[in-house]
XYZ file of C-alpha atoms in Angstrom:
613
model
C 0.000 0.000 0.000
C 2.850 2.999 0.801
C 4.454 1.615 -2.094
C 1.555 2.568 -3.919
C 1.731 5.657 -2.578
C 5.141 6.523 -3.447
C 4.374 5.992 -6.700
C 1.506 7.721 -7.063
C 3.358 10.439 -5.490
C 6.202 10.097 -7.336
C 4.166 10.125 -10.836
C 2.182 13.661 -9.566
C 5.482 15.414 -8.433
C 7.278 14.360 -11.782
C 4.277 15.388 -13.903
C 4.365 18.960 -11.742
C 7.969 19.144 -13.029
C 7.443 18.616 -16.462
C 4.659 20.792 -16.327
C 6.883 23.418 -15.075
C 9.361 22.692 -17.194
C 6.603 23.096 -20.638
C 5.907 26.158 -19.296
C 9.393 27.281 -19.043
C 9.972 26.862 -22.662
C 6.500 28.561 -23.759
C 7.548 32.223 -25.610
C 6.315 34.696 -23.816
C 4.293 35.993 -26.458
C 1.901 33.597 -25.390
C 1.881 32.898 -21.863
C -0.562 35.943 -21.259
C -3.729 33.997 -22.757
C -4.514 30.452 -21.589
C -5.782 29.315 -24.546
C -2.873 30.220 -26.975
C -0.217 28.682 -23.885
C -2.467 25.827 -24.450
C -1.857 25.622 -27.881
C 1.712 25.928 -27.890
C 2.912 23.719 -24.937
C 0.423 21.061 -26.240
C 2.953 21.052 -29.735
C 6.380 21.402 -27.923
C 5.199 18.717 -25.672
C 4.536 16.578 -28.649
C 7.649 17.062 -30.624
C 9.956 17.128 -27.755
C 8.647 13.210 -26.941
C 9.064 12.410 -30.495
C 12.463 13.476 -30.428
C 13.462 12.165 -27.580
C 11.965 8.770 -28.233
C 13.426 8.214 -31.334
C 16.952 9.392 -29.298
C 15.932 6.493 -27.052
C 14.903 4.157 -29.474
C 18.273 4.274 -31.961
C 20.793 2.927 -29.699
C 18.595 -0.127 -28.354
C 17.452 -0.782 -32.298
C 21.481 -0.492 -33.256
C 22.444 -2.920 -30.279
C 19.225 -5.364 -30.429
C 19.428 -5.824 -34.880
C 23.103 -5.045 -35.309
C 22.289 -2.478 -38.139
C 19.843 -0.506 -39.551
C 17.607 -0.244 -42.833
C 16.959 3.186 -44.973
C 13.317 3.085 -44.314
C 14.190 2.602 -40.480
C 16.808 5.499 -40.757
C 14.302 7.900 -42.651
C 12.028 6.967 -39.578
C 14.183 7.897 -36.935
C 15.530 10.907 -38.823
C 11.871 12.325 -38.993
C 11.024 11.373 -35.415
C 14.697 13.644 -34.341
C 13.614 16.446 -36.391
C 10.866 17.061 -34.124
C 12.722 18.366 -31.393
C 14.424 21.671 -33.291
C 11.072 22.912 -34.710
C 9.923 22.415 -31.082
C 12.873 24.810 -29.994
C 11.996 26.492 -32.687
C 8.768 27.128 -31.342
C 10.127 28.305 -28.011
C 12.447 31.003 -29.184
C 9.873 32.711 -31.792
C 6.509 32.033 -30.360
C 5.365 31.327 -34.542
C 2.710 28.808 -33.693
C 1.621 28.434 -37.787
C 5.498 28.421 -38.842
C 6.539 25.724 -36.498
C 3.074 23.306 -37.854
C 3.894 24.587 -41.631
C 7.635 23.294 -40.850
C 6.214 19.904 -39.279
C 4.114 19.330 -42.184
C 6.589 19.814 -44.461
C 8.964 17.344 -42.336
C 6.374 14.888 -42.574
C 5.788 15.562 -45.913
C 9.225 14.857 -47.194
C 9.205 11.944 -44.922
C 6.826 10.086 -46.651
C 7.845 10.954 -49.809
C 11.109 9.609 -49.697
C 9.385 6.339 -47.926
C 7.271 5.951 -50.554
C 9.999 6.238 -53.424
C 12.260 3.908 -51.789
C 9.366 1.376 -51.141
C 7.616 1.449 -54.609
C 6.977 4.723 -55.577
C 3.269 5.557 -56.340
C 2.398 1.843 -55.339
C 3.882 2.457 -52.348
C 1.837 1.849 -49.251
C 3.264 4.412 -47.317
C 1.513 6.928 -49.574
C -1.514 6.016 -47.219
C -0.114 7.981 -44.418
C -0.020 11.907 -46.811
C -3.705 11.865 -45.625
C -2.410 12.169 -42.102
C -0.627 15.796 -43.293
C -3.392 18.186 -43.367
C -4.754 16.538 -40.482
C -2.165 17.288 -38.309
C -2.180 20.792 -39.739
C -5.824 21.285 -38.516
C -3.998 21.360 -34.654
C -2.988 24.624 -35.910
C -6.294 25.938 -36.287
C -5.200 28.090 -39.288
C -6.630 27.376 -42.860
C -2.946 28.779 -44.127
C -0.999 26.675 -42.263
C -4.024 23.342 -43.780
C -3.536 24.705 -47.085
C 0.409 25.210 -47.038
C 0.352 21.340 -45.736
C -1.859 19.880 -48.197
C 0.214 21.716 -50.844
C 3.106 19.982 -49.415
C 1.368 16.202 -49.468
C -0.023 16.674 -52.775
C 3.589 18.248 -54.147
C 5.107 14.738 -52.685
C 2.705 12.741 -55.046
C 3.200 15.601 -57.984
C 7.314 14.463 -57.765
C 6.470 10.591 -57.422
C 4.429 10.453 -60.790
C 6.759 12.854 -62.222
C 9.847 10.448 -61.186
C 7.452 7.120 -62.942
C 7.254 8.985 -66.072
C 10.854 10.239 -66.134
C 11.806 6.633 -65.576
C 13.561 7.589 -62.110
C 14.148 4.943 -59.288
C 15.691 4.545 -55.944
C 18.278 2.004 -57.510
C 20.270 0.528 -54.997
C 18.073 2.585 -51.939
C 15.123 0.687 -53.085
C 13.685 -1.524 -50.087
C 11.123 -4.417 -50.437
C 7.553 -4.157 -48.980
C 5.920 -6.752 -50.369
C 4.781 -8.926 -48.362
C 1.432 -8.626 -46.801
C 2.487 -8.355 -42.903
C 4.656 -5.555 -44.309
C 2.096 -3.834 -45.908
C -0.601 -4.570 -43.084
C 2.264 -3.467 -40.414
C 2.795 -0.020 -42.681
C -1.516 0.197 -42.847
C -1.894 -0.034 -39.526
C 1.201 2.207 -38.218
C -0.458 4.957 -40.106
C -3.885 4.118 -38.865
C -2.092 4.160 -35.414
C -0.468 7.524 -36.383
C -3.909 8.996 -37.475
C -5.842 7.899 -34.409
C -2.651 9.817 -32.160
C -3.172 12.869 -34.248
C -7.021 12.666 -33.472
C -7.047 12.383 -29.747
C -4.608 14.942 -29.977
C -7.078 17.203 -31.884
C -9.863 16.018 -29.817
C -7.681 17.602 -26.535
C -6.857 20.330 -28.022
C -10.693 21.209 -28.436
C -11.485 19.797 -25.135
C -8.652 22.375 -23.677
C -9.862 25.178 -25.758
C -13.993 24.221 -24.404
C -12.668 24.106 -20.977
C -10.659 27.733 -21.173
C -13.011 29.153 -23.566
C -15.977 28.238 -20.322
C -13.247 29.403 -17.878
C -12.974 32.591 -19.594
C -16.802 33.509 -20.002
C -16.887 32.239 -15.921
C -14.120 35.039 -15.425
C -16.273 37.480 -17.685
C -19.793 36.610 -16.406
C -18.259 36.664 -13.186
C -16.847 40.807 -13.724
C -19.863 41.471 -15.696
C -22.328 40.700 -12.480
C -20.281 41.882 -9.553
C -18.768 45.710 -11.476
C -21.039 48.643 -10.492
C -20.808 50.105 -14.148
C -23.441 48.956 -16.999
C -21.962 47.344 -20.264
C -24.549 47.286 -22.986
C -23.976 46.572 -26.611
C -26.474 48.807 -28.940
C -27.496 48.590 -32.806
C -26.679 51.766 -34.922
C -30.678 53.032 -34.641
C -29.947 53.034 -30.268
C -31.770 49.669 -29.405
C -30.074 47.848 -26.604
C -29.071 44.055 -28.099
C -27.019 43.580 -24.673
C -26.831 44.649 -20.796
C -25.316 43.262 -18.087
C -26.952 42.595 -14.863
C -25.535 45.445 -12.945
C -28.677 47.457 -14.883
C -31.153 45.885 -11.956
C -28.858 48.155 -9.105
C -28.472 51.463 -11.451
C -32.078 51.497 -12.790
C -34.136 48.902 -11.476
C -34.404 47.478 -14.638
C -34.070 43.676 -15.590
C -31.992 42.968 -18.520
C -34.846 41.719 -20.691
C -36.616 44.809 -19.767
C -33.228 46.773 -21.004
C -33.373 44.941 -24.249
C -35.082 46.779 -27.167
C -35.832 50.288 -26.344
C -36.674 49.347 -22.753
C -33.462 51.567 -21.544
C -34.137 54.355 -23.979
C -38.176 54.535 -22.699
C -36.241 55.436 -19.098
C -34.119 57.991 -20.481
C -35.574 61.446 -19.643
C -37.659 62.988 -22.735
C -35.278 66.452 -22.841
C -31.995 63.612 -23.220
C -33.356 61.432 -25.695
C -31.982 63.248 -28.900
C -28.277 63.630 -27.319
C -28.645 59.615 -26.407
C -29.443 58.637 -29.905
C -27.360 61.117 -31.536
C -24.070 60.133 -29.447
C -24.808 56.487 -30.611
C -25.268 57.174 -33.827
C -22.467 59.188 -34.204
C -20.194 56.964 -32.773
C -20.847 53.992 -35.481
C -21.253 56.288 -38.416
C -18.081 58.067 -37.777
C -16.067 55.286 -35.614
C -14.856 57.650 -32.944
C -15.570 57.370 -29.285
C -18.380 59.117 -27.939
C -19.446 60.240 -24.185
C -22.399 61.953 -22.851
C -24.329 62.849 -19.728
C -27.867 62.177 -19.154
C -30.757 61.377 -17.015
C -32.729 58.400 -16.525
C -35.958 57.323 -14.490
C -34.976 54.587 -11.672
C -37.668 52.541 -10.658
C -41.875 52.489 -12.291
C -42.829 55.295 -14.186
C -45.409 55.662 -11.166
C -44.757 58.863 -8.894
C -42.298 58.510 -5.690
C -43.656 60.618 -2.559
C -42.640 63.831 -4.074
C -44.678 63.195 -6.979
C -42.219 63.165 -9.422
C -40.297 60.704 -10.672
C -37.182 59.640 -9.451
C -34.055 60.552 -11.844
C -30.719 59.733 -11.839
C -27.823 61.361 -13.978
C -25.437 58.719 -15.746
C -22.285 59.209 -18.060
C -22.513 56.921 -21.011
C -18.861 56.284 -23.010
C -19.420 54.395 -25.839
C -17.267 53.267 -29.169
C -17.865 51.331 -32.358
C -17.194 47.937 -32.781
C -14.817 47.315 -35.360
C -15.599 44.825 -38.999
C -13.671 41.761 -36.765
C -15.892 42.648 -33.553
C -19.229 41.961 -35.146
C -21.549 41.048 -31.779
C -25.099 39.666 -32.150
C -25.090 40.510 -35.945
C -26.527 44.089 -35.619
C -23.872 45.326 -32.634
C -22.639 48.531 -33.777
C -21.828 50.294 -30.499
C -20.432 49.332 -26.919
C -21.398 51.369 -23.756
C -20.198 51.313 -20.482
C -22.451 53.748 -18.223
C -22.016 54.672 -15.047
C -23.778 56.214 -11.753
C -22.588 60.098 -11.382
C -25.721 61.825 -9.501
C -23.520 62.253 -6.713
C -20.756 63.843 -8.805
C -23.825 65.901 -10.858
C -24.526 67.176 -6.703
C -21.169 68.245 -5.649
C -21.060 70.287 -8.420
C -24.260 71.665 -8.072
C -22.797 72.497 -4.534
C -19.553 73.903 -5.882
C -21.614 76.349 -8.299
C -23.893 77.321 -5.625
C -20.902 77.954 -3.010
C -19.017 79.663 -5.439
C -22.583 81.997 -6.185
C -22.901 82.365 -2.416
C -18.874 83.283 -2.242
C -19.130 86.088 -5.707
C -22.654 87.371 -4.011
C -20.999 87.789 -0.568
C -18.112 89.250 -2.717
C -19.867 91.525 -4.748
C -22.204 92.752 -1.455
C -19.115 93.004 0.358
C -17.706 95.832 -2.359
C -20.984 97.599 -2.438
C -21.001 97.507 1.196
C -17.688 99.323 1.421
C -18.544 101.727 -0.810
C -21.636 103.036 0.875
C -20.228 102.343 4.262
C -17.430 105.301 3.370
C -20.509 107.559 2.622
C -21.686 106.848 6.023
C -18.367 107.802 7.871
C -16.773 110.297 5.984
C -20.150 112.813 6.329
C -20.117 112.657 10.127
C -16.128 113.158 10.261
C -16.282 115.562 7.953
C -18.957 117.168 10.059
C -16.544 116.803 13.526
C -14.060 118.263 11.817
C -15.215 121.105 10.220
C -17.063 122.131 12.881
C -14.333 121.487 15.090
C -11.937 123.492 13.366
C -14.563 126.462 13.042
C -14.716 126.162 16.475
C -11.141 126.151 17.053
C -10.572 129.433 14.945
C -12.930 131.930 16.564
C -12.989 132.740 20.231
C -15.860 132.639 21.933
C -16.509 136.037 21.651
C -16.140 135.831 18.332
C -19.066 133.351 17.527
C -22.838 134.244 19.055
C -23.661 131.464 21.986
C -26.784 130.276 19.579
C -23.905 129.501 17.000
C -21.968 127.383 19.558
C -24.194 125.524 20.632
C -25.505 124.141 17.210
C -22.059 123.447 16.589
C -21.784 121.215 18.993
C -25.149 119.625 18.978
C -23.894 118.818 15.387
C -21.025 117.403 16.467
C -22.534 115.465 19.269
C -24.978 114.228 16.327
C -21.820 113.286 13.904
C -20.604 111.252 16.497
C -23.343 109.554 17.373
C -24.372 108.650 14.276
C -20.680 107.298 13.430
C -20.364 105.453 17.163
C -23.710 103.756 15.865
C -22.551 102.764 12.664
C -19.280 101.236 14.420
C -21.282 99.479 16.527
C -23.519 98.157 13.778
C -20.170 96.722 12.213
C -18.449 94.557 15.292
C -22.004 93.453 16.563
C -22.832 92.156 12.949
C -18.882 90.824 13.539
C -19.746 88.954 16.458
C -22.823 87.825 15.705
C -21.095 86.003 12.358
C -18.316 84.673 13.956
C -20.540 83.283 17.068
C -19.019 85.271 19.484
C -21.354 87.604 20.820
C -22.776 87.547 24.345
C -26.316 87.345 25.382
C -27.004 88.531 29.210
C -30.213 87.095 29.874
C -33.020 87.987 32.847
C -36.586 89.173 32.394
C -37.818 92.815 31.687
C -41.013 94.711 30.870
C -41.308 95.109 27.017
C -43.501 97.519 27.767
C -41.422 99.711 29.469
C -38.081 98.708 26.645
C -40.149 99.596 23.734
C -41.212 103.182 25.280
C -37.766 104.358 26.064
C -36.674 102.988 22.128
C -39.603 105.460 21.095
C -38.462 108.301 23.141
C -35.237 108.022 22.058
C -36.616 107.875 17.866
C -39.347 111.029 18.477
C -36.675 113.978 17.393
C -36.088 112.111 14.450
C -39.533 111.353 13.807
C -40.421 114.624 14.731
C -37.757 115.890 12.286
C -39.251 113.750 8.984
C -42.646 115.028 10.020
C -43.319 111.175 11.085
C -45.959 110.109 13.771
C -45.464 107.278 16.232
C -48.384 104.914 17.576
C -47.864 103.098 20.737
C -50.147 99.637 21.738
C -48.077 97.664 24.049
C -50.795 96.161 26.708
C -49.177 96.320 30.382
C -50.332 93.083 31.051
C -48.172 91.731 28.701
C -45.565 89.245 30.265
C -41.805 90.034 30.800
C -39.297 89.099 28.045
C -36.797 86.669 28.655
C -33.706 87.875 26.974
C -30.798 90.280 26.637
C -32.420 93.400 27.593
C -29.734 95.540 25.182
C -29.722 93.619 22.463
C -33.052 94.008 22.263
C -33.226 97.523 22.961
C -30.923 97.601 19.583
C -33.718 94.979 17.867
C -36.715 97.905 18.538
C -34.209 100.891 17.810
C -33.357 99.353 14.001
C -36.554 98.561 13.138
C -37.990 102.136 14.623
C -34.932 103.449 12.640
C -35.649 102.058 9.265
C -39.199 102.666 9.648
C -39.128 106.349 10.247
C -35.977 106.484 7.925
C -38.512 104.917 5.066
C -41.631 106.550 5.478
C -42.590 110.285 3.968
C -43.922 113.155 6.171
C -47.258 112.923 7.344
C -46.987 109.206 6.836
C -47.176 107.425 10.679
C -44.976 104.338 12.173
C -47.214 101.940 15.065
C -45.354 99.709 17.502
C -47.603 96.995 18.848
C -47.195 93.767 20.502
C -48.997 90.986 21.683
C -48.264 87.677 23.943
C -48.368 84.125 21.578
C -48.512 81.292 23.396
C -44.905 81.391 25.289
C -43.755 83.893 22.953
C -44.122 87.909 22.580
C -45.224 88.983 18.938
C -43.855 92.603 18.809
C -44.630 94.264 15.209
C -43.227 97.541 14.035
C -45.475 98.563 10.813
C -44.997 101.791 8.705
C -46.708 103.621 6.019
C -43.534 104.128 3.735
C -42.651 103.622 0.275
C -42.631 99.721 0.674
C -40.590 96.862 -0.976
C -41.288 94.595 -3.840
C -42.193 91.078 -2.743
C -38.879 89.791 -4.820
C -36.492 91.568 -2.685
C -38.099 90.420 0.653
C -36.295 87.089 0.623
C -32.799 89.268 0.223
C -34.060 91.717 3.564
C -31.442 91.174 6.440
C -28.841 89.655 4.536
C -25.769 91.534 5.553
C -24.072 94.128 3.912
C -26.864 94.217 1.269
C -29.358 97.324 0.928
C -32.286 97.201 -1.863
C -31.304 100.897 -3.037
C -27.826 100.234 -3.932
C -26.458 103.005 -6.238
C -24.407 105.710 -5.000
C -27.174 108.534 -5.760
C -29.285 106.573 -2.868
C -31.772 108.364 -0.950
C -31.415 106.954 2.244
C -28.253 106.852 4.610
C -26.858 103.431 6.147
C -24.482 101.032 5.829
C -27.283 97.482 5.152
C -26.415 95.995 8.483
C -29.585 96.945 10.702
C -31.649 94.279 9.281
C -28.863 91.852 9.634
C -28.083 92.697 13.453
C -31.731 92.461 14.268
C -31.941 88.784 11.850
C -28.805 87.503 14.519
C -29.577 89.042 17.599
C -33.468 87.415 17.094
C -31.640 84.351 16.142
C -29.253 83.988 19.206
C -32.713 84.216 21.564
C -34.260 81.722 19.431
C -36.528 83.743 17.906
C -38.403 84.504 14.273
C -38.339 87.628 11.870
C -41.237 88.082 9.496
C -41.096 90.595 6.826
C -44.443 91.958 5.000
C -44.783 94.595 2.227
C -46.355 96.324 -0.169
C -44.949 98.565 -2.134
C -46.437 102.406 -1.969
C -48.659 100.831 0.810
C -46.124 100.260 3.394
C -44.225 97.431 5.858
C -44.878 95.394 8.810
C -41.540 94.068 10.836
C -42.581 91.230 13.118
C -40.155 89.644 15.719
C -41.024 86.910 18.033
C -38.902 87.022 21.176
C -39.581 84.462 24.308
C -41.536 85.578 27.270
C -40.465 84.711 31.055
C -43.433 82.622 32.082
C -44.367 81.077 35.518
C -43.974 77.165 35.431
C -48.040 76.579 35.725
C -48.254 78.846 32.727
C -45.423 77.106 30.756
C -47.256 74.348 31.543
C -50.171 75.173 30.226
C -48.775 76.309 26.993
C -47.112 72.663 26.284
C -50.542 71.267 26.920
C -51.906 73.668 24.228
C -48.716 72.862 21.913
C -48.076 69.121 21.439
C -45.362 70.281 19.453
C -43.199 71.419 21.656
C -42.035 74.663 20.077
C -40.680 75.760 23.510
C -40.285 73.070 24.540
C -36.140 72.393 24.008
C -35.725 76.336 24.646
C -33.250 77.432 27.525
C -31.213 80.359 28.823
C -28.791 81.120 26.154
C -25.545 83.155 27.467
C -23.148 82.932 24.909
C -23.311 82.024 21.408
C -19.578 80.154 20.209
């Protein structure tokens, strides 16, 4: 039994080593496809044995019969000169050369077998048939046809040499008798049956890599996230691979047709069928961008659609790539709505970044309006003052120099202000100091503070801010600034005789105060641009109104950092109500009350906010 074994073991590591050594002398030309290495170690295999057997053979026939015969030397002669074409083979890598040179070998073999043994009643004649045969292992119709030149040459110089009267002379050998000829029959029948299996392998080896191969493919094909379809030259889809289920949700006998072209969106149709069109009418690679439907045509909850983009590169299959008869074009198409997004989000970010540019610039070109008029007016005045002595210059005169200076400086402390609080409130840095207060009693010193100036554009001011209205819970001078900018731009926008009200009102666990005028009004497309910073509706330099654009914005934040909402309404020639929702300090049996009344829970995550970072 271990002996056995041994030699079973023996027999597998010797056949590993002679398998290494094949592949060793395969060219490297074709050790990158399996079938072709096939091919071409199955050959050097072959005529490497037959070389080395008749090597073998000679000395035990030489030492065993004393001498040898011609027929018997032509044999062994043919049999050697197997073994240089097989080197052959291994230095060039010419498959069809090295079979055209063994069919010529054998050729000439036979021929001279048959003159020396009869001529064209030679028996050995029977064994040409074998030529082309052998040839076929090439699987090249040049190298069958070169080879059944070659046999049928061989019988073209044997009836040339009967009618010329030629003969082998004193080479001629006798095969007469029947055992001979039966022995010569069946060698060549032997011969013939070898070169069969051997074909039969060879197309057993090629089914088995050929199935290997289409494994390897099918294998890719299912498993790559990218779509390969094959298409006709009119844009019907002869070919998808199953990957088309994960991009589209779309079998591949659904694809088939012009199932994928019904799911291409109706506005990308034309580019589809043009790009496929022109890449097998003009054989140049094509690539486009599209969208297609994913899933039933049947609305998704949005009640659209849903569409995907997808990059399609196709090219034209060549005369020699001819696919499913009509084939004209190969696509490989790929997923890229997440690509089509990000750059959706770069153009939109880099809109943002030119608008925040471009608001910036205008910003800093009104903003030197608004501080070189009050420094000009501290100044001038200053230096007026600074030139005459008091006796020179009435006391009336004085004093309304300095009230204007007081004013310049004011004005520019308040646009300063405006600046580093906007500053803050961007960079999350701004400081809330929160406790409850009487909005009542806030809004009434904002309005005392505004009457000059209303009194000034000829502006009346309306009060209706109920006492019983509950304490705010908040920053009481940031939102002292909130009532002061909206008062501000109020006045600031309304004519004379026109009137600004201030009224507010409790909601739920918030305070509703509104600040509504009777000015000039704003168009409802610039509403959704009101508060973004550094951005005024009347931009141009001739402007009527003074201001740098940030009083919206500081009012937007500092409502923001108490959790709050800003509403803007308008109408333009008619007028505009500000409304700002601020959080009122409630007792607990109230707050109570109100989450009973709100299920939602507006309130409900809302706490004291000190410091926004």
């Amino acid at each position: 039994m271990r002996s056995i074994e041994f030699i079973a073991s023996t027999g597998a590591t010797a056949a590993a080593s002679a398998g290494r050594f094949l592949d060793g002398l395969v060219h490297p030309c074709a050790a990158a496809d399996s079938m072709t290495r096939g091919r071409h170690r199955s050959f050097i295999a072959a005529n490497l044995t037959a070389g080395a057997l008749a090597l073998f053979a000679l000395p035990l026939h030489l030492a065993f019969t004393g001498g040898i015969s011609l027929p018997q030397a032509l044999a062994f002669a043919w049999l050697a000169g197997q073994m240089p074409i097989a080197m052959y083979l291994s230095y060039s890598g010419k498959l069809e050369t090295a079979h055209a040179l063994s069919a010529a070998l054998f050729s000439c073999f036979i021929g001279w077998m048959a003159f020396v043994t009869g001529g064209l009643d030679s028996v050995a004649l029977v064994w040409l048939a074998i030529v082309p045969l052998e040839a076929a292992l090439s699987r090249s119709r040049k190298v069958i046809g070169l080879a059944t030149l070659s046999a049928a040459s061989v019988v073209g110089l044997l009836l040339l040499a009967r009618d010329t009267g030629v003969d082998a002379g004193p080479f001629a050998a006798d095969w007469a008798s029947d055992q001979v000829r039966t022995l010569a029959i069946l060698g060549g029948l032997l011969y013939a049956l070898l070169v069969a299996f051997r074909v039969e392998w060879s197309g057993a080896d090629a089914e088995v890599i050929a199935t290997e191969r289409e494994a390897r493919y099918r294998l890719v094909a299912d498993n790559v996230s990218d779509v390969i379809t094959l298409h006709s030259q009119d844009g019907d889809t002869l070919f998808a691979t199953p990957s088309i289920r994960s991009l589209l949700d779309l079998s591949v006998n659904e694809a088939t047709g012009d199932g994928l072209f019904q799911r291409v969106h109706v506005a990308d149709r034309p580019g589809f069928l043009t790009t496929l069109n022109d890449a097998a009418r003009q054989k140049v690679s094509k690539s486009l961008q599209f969208r297609a439907r994913r899933g039933p045509s049947k609305p998704g909850e949005s009640g659209q659609p849903s569409y995907v983009w997808l990059e399609m590169r196709c090219r034209p299959l060549g005369y020699e790539e001819i696919i499913d008869g009509e084939a004209a074009v190969v696509a490989v198409t790929r997923d890229i709505t997440r690509y089509k997004a990000h750059e959706e989000e770069l153009e939109e970010a880099q809109h943002d970044a030119e608008a925040a540019s471009a608001a910036k610039t205008r910003f800093l070109a009104n903003v030197s309006h608004e501080l070189r008029t009050p420094l000009n007016a501290i100044i001038g005045f200053s230096d007026i003052l600074r030139q005459f002595t008091p006796e020179q210059l009435p006391p009336e005169r004085q004093r309304e120099y300095v009230d204007l200076i007081h004013a310049s400086g004011q004005h520019l402390l308040q646009v300063v202000n405006d600046i580093l609080d906007m500053s803050k409130i961007e960079t999350g840095n701004f400081e809330l100091c929160v406790e409850p207060f009487r909005p009542a009693l806030c809004i009434g010193e904002c309005i005392d503070m505004m009457r000059q100036q209303a009194a000034s554009r000829e502006v009346a001011i309306h009060l209706d801010v109920p006492e019983s209205l509950p304490e705010l819970d908040g920053d009481r001078r940031a939102c002292k600034q909130i009532f002061i900018n909206l008062i501000s731009n109020a006045i600031k926008f309304t004519k004379s005789g026109g009137a600004v009200t201030v009224s507010a009102r409790r909601h739920g666990a918030w305070v509703d105060v509104q600040v509504r005028d009777t000015g000039v009004g704003i168009a409802a497309e610039d509403l959704a641009r009101l508060g973004t910073p550094f951005l005024q509706i009347d931009n141009g330099y001739d402007r009527r109104h003074e201001g740098t654009g940030l009083g919206l914005s500081v009012v937007k934040g500092l409502v923001a950092l108490h959790g709050g909402e800003v509403h803007f309404e308008s109408t333009v020639g008619v007028g505009t109500c500000v409304s700002v929702r601020l959080p009122a300090h409630l007792p607990v049996a109230d707050m109570r009350e109100v989450a009973a009344r709100e299920p939602s829970g507006r309130n409900a995550g809302r706490g004291t906010k000190t410091m926004v970072a």
